[in-house]
Amino acid sequence: MAAPMGYAPTQEPEPFHDEPPRTPPPPLPPGRRRGGGGDARPPRGSRPRKKRHWFRWILSLLLVLLLLPIAAAIYVDTHLTRIDALANYSGRVGDTPGTNWLLVGSDSRSGLSKDQEQELSTGDSSDVEGERTDTIILVHIPKSGRPTLVSLPRDSYVSIPGVGKDKLNAAFASGGPQLLVKTVEGATGLRIDHYAQIGFGGFANIVDAVGGIQMCLDTPMKDPLAGIDLPAGCQTLTGPEALGFVRSRATPRADLDRMLNQRKFLSALLKKAASPATLANPFRSWPLIRDLTSALKVDDGAHIWNLVGLGRALNGDPIATTVPIGGFEDVSGSGNVLLWDKTRASAFFETLAKDQQLPQDLITTVGS
């Protein structure tokens, strides 16, 4: 009897193959183990760190610091109020070496409300005919050497084209910036290259924008007309107080003391405006830029780089002086006027016209 088969007669027997030997898996790196749904975490200390992006932040900050001054410069240059202040006329003095600026502080109340006029003690605009100057300063920037800052008293008795002999202030009142520039050029023999003007309200706003200006007074200053009552000693002046300080004539030497105060204050204001504490603080630098551009009027050819050059000259170590003074005189129709010392004044302006440094005997400080 045949042995029973282990498969149906219709099926072919499957061939038999030996199972190939298994190759052991490659060894795992140290610290790794099998299973657990993936690779195990590396031991502490060998974990890959996230990339630090601090250098990107520094680069971004540097770009911002570089772009902000450029943006500010573009803003100022495109928002400046430009006026036709420098007119060409027959017989105008030829070009003189160096750069000459005429800086004017006007009593313009344009844009001031009644409350602001009262706060700044400027008087009622309805009581003032035309526009007058409270400050006239000639700045000579030489090609080399120290700049010269010359105060021109507004009561200076000079020849005004088309008007005759009168106070320098009358030139501005009669013909605005063009006639004032023409009068100064005729009186000094210097060609004015640039012109800048600022009014009452703008001046006060600029002072407030930089957080006030510290001034030291040797004696108290009280002037109801200028709206100030300042004690002696060092103190920080607000915008309205600063405006009263530079306008006041309630001192023993009146206009002469006022010119000295104006020069001292202008120097302090420029140093404060250009200080890192102001420029690095957006809450001060932006209001300063905004108020400066809204308050300042310049000639048609002036640009931001010209103003930067002026700022550097004023903020450096300029020679501060007054035009040589000869005395005072009462003149019919003009009142009490200030006379220049013709001989010394002629030598004074001739030296500047040659772009030379003033000799010490021509430098006049207030009271000398």
CSV table of C-alpha atoms in Angstrom, one decimal:
chain,number,residue,atom,x,y,z
A,1,MET,CA,0.0,0.0,0.0
A,2,ALA,CA,1.5,3.3,-1.1
A,3,ALA,CA,2.2,6.0,1.3
A,4,PRO,CA,-0.3,8.9,1.4
A,5,MET,CA,0.7,12.1,-0.5
A,6,GLY,CA,0.9,15.4,1.4
A,7,TYR,CA,-0.7,17.3,-1.5
A,8,ALA,CA,-3.4,16.9,-4.0
A,9,PRO,CA,-2.7,15.0,-7.2
A,10,THR,CA,-3.3,18.0,-9.3
A,11,GLN,CA,-0.7,20.2,-7.5
A,12,GLU,CA,2.9,20.5,-8.4
A,13,PRO,CA,5.2,20.2,-5.4
A,14,GLU,CA,6.9,23.5,-4.4
A,15,PRO,CA,10.6,23.4,-4.7
A,16,PHE,CA,12.5,23.6,-1.4
A,17,HIS,CA,15.0,26.4,-0.9
A,18,ASP,CA,17.2,27.0,2.1
A,19,GLU,CA,16.5,30.4,3.8
A,20,PRO,CA,19.5,32.7,3.1
A,21,PRO,CA,21.4,33.7,6.2
A,22,ARG,CA,20.3,37.1,7.7
A,23,THR,CA,22.8,39.9,7.5
A,24,PRO,CA,23.0,41.7,10.9
A,25,PRO,CA,22.1,45.4,10.6
A,26,PRO,CA,24.9,47.9,10.8
A,27,PRO,CA,25.7,49.1,14.3
A,28,LEU,CA,24.0,52.3,15.4
A,29,PRO,CA,26.0,55.4,16.3
A,30,PRO,CA,26.7,55.9,19.9
A,31,GLY,CA,23.8,57.1,21.8
A,32,ARG,CA,21.2,55.8,19.3
A,33,ARG,CA,18.8,52.9,19.9
A,34,ARG,CA,16.3,51.0,17.8
A,35,GLY,CA,12.6,51.3,18.0
A,36,GLY,CA,10.6,54.2,19.4
A,37,GLY,CA,9.3,55.3,16.0
A,38,GLY,CA,12.5,57.1,14.9
A,39,ASP,CA,15.9,58.3,15.9
A,40,ALA,CA,16.4,59.0,19.5
A,41,ARG,CA,17.4,62.5,20.7
A,42,PRO,CA,21.1,63.1,20.7
A,43,PRO,CA,22.7,63.3,24.1
A,44,ARG,CA,22.6,66.7,25.9
A,45,GLY,CA,25.5,68.9,24.7
A,46,SER,CA,25.5,67.5,21.1
A,47,ARG,CA,22.0,68.9,20.2
A,48,PRO,CA,22.2,71.3,17.1
A,49,ARG,CA,21.6,74.9,18.2
A,50,LYS,CA,19.3,77.3,16.4
A,51,LYS,CA,21.1,79.8,14.3
A,52,ARG,CA,21.6,83.2,16.0
A,53,HIS,CA,20.4,86.2,14.0
A,54,TRP,CA,21.9,88.9,16.2
A,55,PHE,CA,24.1,90.0,13.3
A,56,ARG,CA,21.1,90.6,11.2
A,57,TRP,CA,19.6,92.9,13.9
A,58,ILE,CA,22.8,94.8,14.1
A,59,LEU,CA,22.9,95.2,10.3
A,60,SER,CA,19.3,96.3,10.3
A,61,LEU,CA,20.0,98.9,13.0
A,62,LEU,CA,23.0,100.2,11.1
A,63,LEU,CA,20.9,100.6,8.0
A,64,VAL,CA,18.2,102.5,9.9
A,65,LEU,CA,20.8,104.8,11.5
A,66,LEU,CA,22.2,105.5,8.0
A,67,LEU,CA,18.9,106.0,6.3
A,68,LEU,CA,17.3,108.2,8.9
A,69,PRO,CA,19.6,111.1,8.4
A,70,ILE,CA,19.2,110.8,4.6
A,71,ALA,CA,15.5,110.7,5.0
A,72,ALA,CA,15.5,113.7,7.3
A,73,ALA,CA,17.7,115.6,4.9
A,74,ILE,CA,15.4,114.9,2.0
A,75,TYR,CA,12.4,115.9,4.1
A,76,VAL,CA,14.0,119.2,5.1
A,77,ASP,CA,15.2,120.1,1.6
A,78,THR,CA,11.8,119.4,0.0
A,79,HIS,CA,9.8,121.2,2.7
A,80,LEU,CA,11.8,124.4,3.0
A,81,THR,CA,10.0,127.6,2.2
A,82,ARG,CA,12.0,129.4,-0.4
A,83,ILE,CA,11.6,133.0,-1.3
A,84,ASP,CA,13.1,135.4,-3.9
A,85,ALA,CA,15.4,137.2,-1.5
A,86,LEU,CA,18.5,137.7,-3.7
A,87,ALA,CA,17.8,140.0,-6.6
A,88,ASN,CA,20.2,140.9,-9.4
A,89,TYR,CA,20.3,144.7,-10.0
A,90,SER,CA,22.4,147.2,-11.8
A,91,GLY,CA,25.6,148.0,-9.9
A,92,ARG,CA,25.4,145.0,-7.6
A,93,VAL,CA,28.7,144.2,-5.8
A,94,GLY,CA,30.6,141.5,-7.5
A,95,ASP,CA,31.2,138.0,-6.0
A,96,THR,CA,33.4,138.1,-3.0
A,97,PRO,CA,35.5,135.1,-1.7
A,98,GLY,CA,34.0,132.9,1.0
A,99,THR,CA,30.3,132.5,1.7
A,100,ASN,CA,28.1,135.2,3.2
A,101,TRP,CA,24.8,134.6,4.9
A,102,LEU,CA,22.3,137.2,6.1
A,103,LEU,CA,20.3,135.9,9.0
A,104,VAL,CA,17.1,137.7,9.9
A,105,GLY,CA,14.8,137.3,12.9
A,106,SER,CA,11.5,139.0,11.9
A,107,ASP,CA,8.6,140.0,14.0
A,108,SER,CA,6.2,138.2,11.7
A,109,ARG,CA,3.1,137.0,13.5
A,110,SER,CA,2.0,134.9,10.5
A,111,GLY,CA,0.2,131.8,11.6
A,112,LEU,CA,-0.1,132.9,15.2
A,113,SER,CA,-3.5,132.9,16.9
A,114,LYS,CA,-4.6,135.6,19.3
A,115,ASP,CA,-3.8,133.3,22.2
A,116,GLN,CA,-0.3,132.6,20.8
A,117,GLU,CA,0.3,136.3,20.3
A,118,GLN,CA,-0.6,136.9,24.0
A,119,GLU,CA,1.5,133.9,25.2
A,120,LEU,CA,4.5,135.1,23.2
A,121,SER,CA,3.9,138.8,24.1
A,122,THR,CA,4.3,139.8,20.5
A,123,GLY,CA,1.5,142.3,20.5
A,124,ASP,CA,-1.6,142.4,18.3
A,125,SER,CA,-0.8,141.8,14.7
A,126,SER,CA,-3.5,144.4,13.8
A,127,ASP,CA,-1.3,147.1,15.5
A,128,VAL,CA,1.7,146.3,13.3
A,129,GLU,CA,2.0,147.5,9.8
A,130,GLY,CA,4.1,145.4,7.5
A,131,GLU,CA,6.9,143.2,8.8
A,132,ARG,CA,10.0,144.3,10.7
A,133,THR,CA,13.3,142.8,11.8
A,134,ASP,CA,14.3,142.2,15.4
A,135,THR,CA,17.7,140.6,14.5
A,136,ILE,CA,20.1,141.1,11.6
A,137,ILE,CA,23.3,139.0,11.6
A,138,LEU,CA,25.9,138.7,8.8
A,139,VAL,CA,27.8,135.5,8.8
A,140,HIS,CA,31.0,135.3,6.8
A,141,ILE,CA,32.3,131.7,6.2
A,142,PRO,CA,35.9,131.9,4.8
A,143,LYS,CA,37.5,129.3,2.6
A,144,SER,CA,39.8,128.6,5.6
A,145,GLY,CA,40.0,129.9,9.1
A,146,ARG,CA,37.3,130.9,11.6
A,147,PRO,CA,33.9,132.2,10.5
A,148,THR,CA,32.9,135.7,11.5
A,149,LEU,CA,29.5,136.4,13.1
A,150,VAL,CA,28.7,140.1,12.7
A,151,SER,CA,25.7,141.8,14.4
A,152,LEU,CA,24.2,144.6,12.4
A,153,PRO,CA,22.1,146.8,14.7
A,154,ARG,CA,18.7,147.3,13.3
A,155,ASP,CA,18.9,151.0,14.2
A,156,SER,CA,22.0,151.5,12.1
A,157,TYR,CA,21.7,154.7,10.0
A,158,VAL,CA,22.4,153.6,6.4
A,159,SER,CA,21.4,154.5,2.8
A,160,ILE,CA,18.4,152.5,1.6
A,161,PRO,CA,18.0,152.4,-2.2
A,162,GLY,CA,14.9,154.2,-3.3
A,163,VAL,CA,14.2,155.4,0.3
A,164,GLY,CA,17.1,157.4,1.4
A,165,LYS,CA,18.9,157.5,4.8
A,166,ASP,CA,17.1,155.7,7.5
A,167,LYS,CA,17.4,152.9,10.0
A,168,LEU,CA,18.4,149.5,8.6
A,169,ASN,CA,15.2,148.0,9.9
A,170,ALA,CA,13.3,150.3,7.6
A,171,ALA,CA,14.7,148.6,4.6
A,172,PHE,CA,13.0,145.3,5.5
A,173,ALA,CA,9.7,147.1,6.4
A,174,SER,CA,9.7,149.0,3.1
A,175,GLY,CA,10.9,146.3,0.6
A,176,GLY,CA,11.2,143.0,2.4
A,177,PRO,CA,14.2,140.7,2.1
A,178,GLN,CA,15.3,141.9,-1.3
A,179,LEU,CA,15.6,145.5,-0.3
A,180,LEU,CA,17.3,144.5,3.0
A,181,VAL,CA,19.8,142.4,1.2
A,182,LYS,CA,20.4,145.2,-1.3
A,183,THR,CA,20.9,147.7,1.5
A,184,VAL,CA,23.4,145.4,3.4
A,185,GLU,CA,25.4,144.8,0.2
A,186,GLY,CA,25.6,148.5,-0.4
A,187,ALA,CA,26.6,149.3,3.2
A,188,THR,CA,29.2,146.5,3.6
A,189,GLY,CA,30.5,145.9,0.1
A,190,LEU,CA,30.0,142.2,0.6
A,191,ARG,CA,27.9,140.1,-1.8
A,192,ILE,CA,25.2,138.1,0.1
A,193,ASP,CA,25.2,134.5,-1.1
A,194,HIS,CA,22.4,133.1,1.0
A,195,TYR,CA,19.5,134.4,3.1
A,196,ALA,CA,17.6,132.8,6.0
A,197,GLN,CA,14.7,134.2,8.0
A,198,ILE,CA,12.6,133.0,11.0
A,199,GLY,CA,9.6,134.5,12.7
A,200,PHE,CA,8.4,134.7,16.3
A,201,GLY,CA,6.3,131.6,16.5
A,202,GLY,CA,8.8,129.4,14.7
A,203,PHE,CA,11.6,130.5,17.0
A,204,ALA,CA,9.7,129.6,20.2
A,205,ASN,CA,8.6,126.2,18.8
A,206,ILE,CA,12.2,125.3,17.9
A,207,VAL,CA,13.4,126.1,21.5
A,208,ASP,CA,10.6,124.0,23.0
A,209,ALA,CA,11.4,121.1,20.5
A,210,VAL,CA,14.9,120.7,22.0
A,211,GLY,CA,13.6,120.9,25.5
A,212,GLY,CA,14.5,124.5,26.3
A,213,ILE,CA,17.9,126.3,26.4
A,214,GLN,CA,20.0,126.9,29.5
A,215,MET,CA,21.2,130.5,29.9
A,216,CYS,CA,23.1,132.2,32.7
A,217,LEU,CA,22.1,135.7,33.6
A,218,ASP,CA,24.4,138.0,35.5
A,219,THR,CA,21.5,140.2,36.6
A,220,PRO,CA,17.7,139.8,36.7
A,221,MET,CA,15.8,140.7,33.5
A,222,LYS,CA,12.3,142.0,33.7
A,223,ASP,CA,10.5,143.3,30.6
A,224,PRO,CA,6.7,143.4,30.6
A,225,LEU,CA,6.7,144.2,26.9
A,226,ALA,CA,8.7,141.1,26.1
A,227,GLY,CA,6.7,139.0,28.7
A,228,ILE,CA,9.7,138.0,30.8
A,229,ASP,CA,10.6,138.2,34.5
A,230,LEU,CA,13.8,136.2,34.8
A,231,PRO,CA,16.0,136.0,37.9
A,232,ALA,CA,19.7,136.1,37.9
A,233,GLY,CA,21.6,132.8,37.6
A,234,CYS,CA,21.5,129.8,35.3
A,235,GLN,CA,18.1,128.6,34.2
A,236,THR,CA,16.4,126.7,31.4
A,237,LEU,CA,14.3,129.0,29.2
A,238,THR,CA,11.2,127.8,27.5
A,239,GLY,CA,10.2,129.0,24.0
A,240,PRO,CA,8.2,132.1,25.1
A,241,GLU,CA,10.9,133.0,27.7
A,242,ALA,CA,13.7,132.6,25.1
A,243,LEU,CA,11.8,134.8,22.6
A,244,GLY,CA,11.5,137.5,25.3
A,245,PHE,CA,15.1,137.1,26.2
A,246,VAL,CA,16.4,137.8,22.7
A,247,ARG,CA,13.9,140.5,22.0
A,248,SER,CA,14.2,142.5,25.2
A,249,ARG,CA,15.9,145.9,25.2
A,250,ALA,CA,15.2,146.5,28.9
A,251,THR,CA,18.9,146.7,29.8
A,252,PRO,CA,21.3,149.5,30.5
A,253,ARG,CA,22.7,149.4,26.9
A,254,ALA,CA,19.5,148.5,25.2
A,255,ASP,CA,20.1,147.3,21.6
A,256,LEU,CA,23.8,146.6,22.3
A,257,ASP,CA,23.0,144.2,25.1
A,258,ARG,CA,20.3,142.6,23.0
A,259,MET,CA,22.8,141.8,20.2
A,260,LEU,CA,25.1,140.2,22.7
A,261,ASN,CA,22.2,138.1,24.2
A,262,GLN,CA,21.1,137.1,20.7
A,263,ARG,CA,24.6,135.8,19.8
A,264,LYS,CA,24.9,133.9,23.1
A,265,PHE,CA,21.5,132.4,22.7
A,266,LEU,CA,22.1,131.4,19.0
A,267,SER,CA,25.3,129.6,20.0
A,268,ALA,CA,23.6,127.7,22.9
A,269,LEU,CA,20.6,126.8,20.6
A,270,LEU,CA,22.8,125.4,17.9
A,271,LYS,CA,24.8,123.3,20.3
A,272,LYS,CA,21.7,121.9,21.9
A,273,ALA,CA,20.1,121.1,18.6
A,274,ALA,CA,23.3,119.4,17.3
A,275,SER,CA,23.9,117.4,20.5
A,276,PRO,CA,23.6,113.6,20.5
A,277,ALA,CA,20.9,113.8,23.2
A,278,THR,CA,18.7,115.7,20.7
A,279,LEU,CA,19.6,113.9,17.5
A,280,ALA,CA,19.3,110.4,19.0
A,281,ASN,CA,15.9,111.2,20.6
A,282,PRO,CA,13.1,110.9,18.0
A,283,PHE,CA,10.8,112.7,20.4
A,284,ARG,CA,13.1,115.8,20.1
A,285,SER,CA,14.7,115.4,16.7
A,286,TRP,CA,11.5,115.0,14.7
A,287,PRO,CA,9.7,118.0,16.2
A,288,LEU,CA,12.9,120.0,15.7
A,289,ILE,CA,13.0,119.1,12.0
A,290,ARG,CA,9.3,119.7,11.6
A,291,ASP,CA,9.3,123.1,13.3
A,292,LEU,CA,12.5,124.2,11.6
A,293,THR,CA,11.2,123.5,8.1
A,294,SER,CA,7.9,125.2,8.8
A,295,ALA,CA,9.4,128.3,10.4
A,296,LEU,CA,12.4,128.9,8.2
A,297,LYS,CA,12.5,130.9,5.0
A,298,VAL,CA,15.5,130.7,2.7
A,299,ASP,CA,16.6,132.1,-0.6
A,300,ASP,CA,15.7,130.2,-3.8
A,301,GLY,CA,19.3,128.7,-4.2
A,302,ALA,CA,19.6,127.4,-0.6
A,303,HIS,CA,19.6,123.7,0.0
A,304,ILE,CA,20.1,121.4,3.0
A,305,TRP,CA,23.8,121.1,2.4
A,306,ASN,CA,24.1,124.9,2.5
A,307,LEU,CA,22.3,124.9,5.9
A,308,VAL,CA,24.6,122.2,7.1
A,309,GLY,CA,27.6,124.3,6.3
A,310,LEU,CA,26.0,127.3,8.1
A,311,GLY,CA,25.3,125.2,11.1
A,312,ARG,CA,28.9,123.9,11.3
A,313,ALA,CA,30.2,127.5,11.0
A,314,LEU,CA,27.9,128.8,13.8
A,315,ASN,CA,28.4,125.8,16.0
A,316,GLY,CA,32.2,125.9,15.8
A,317,ASP,CA,34.3,128.7,17.1
A,318,PRO,CA,33.2,131.8,15.2
A,319,ILE,CA,34.5,135.3,15.8
A,320,ALA,CA,31.5,137.1,17.4
A,321,THR,CA,31.6,140.8,16.9
A,322,THR,CA,29.6,143.9,16.2
A,323,VAL,CA,30.1,146.3,13.3
A,324,PRO,CA,32.3,149.1,14.6
A,325,ILE,CA,30.1,151.7,16.3
A,326,GLY,CA,30.7,155.4,16.2
A,327,GLY,CA,27.9,156.6,18.5
A,328,PHE,CA,24.2,157.6,18.5
A,329,GLU,CA,22.4,160.6,17.1
A,330,ASP,CA,18.8,161.9,17.0
A,331,VAL,CA,17.7,162.3,13.4
A,332,SER,CA,14.5,164.0,12.4
A,333,GLY,CA,12.1,161.5,10.9
A,334,SER,CA,14.1,158.5,12.1
A,335,GLY,CA,14.5,159.1,15.8
A,336,ASN,CA,17.6,157.9,17.7
A,337,VAL,CA,19.9,156.1,15.3
A,338,LEU,CA,23.1,154.2,15.6
A,339,LEU,CA,26.1,155.5,13.6
A,340,TRP,CA,28.9,153.3,12.3
A,341,ASP,CA,32.5,154.3,12.8
A,342,LYS,CA,33.1,155.0,9.1
A,343,THR,CA,36.9,154.5,9.1
A,344,ARG,CA,36.9,151.3,11.1
A,345,ALA,CA,33.8,149.9,9.5
A,346,SER,CA,35.3,150.4,6.1
A,347,ALA,CA,38.5,148.5,7.1
A,348,PHE,CA,36.3,145.9,8.8
A,349,PHE,CA,34.3,145.0,5.7
A,350,GLU,CA,37.2,145.3,3.3
A,351,THR,CA,39.0,142.7,5.3
A,352,LEU,CA,36.1,140.3,5.1
A,353,ALA,CA,35.6,141.0,1.4
A,354,LYS,CA,39.2,139.8,0.9
A,355,ASP,CA,38.4,136.7,2.9
A,356,GLN,CA,41.0,137.6,5.5
A,357,GLN,CA,40.9,137.2,9.3
A,358,LEU,CA,39.9,140.3,11.2
A,359,PRO,CA,42.7,141.9,13.2
A,360,GLN,CA,42.1,142.2,16.9
A,361,ASP,CA,41.7,146.0,16.8
A,362,LEU,CA,38.7,145.7,14.4
A,363,ILE,CA,36.8,143.1,16.5
A,364,THR,CA,34.2,145.0,18.6
A,365,THR,CA,32.5,143.4,21.5
A,366,VAL,CA,29.5,145.0,23.1
A,367,GLY,CA,30.5,147.7,25.5
A,368,SER,CA,34.0,148.2,24.1
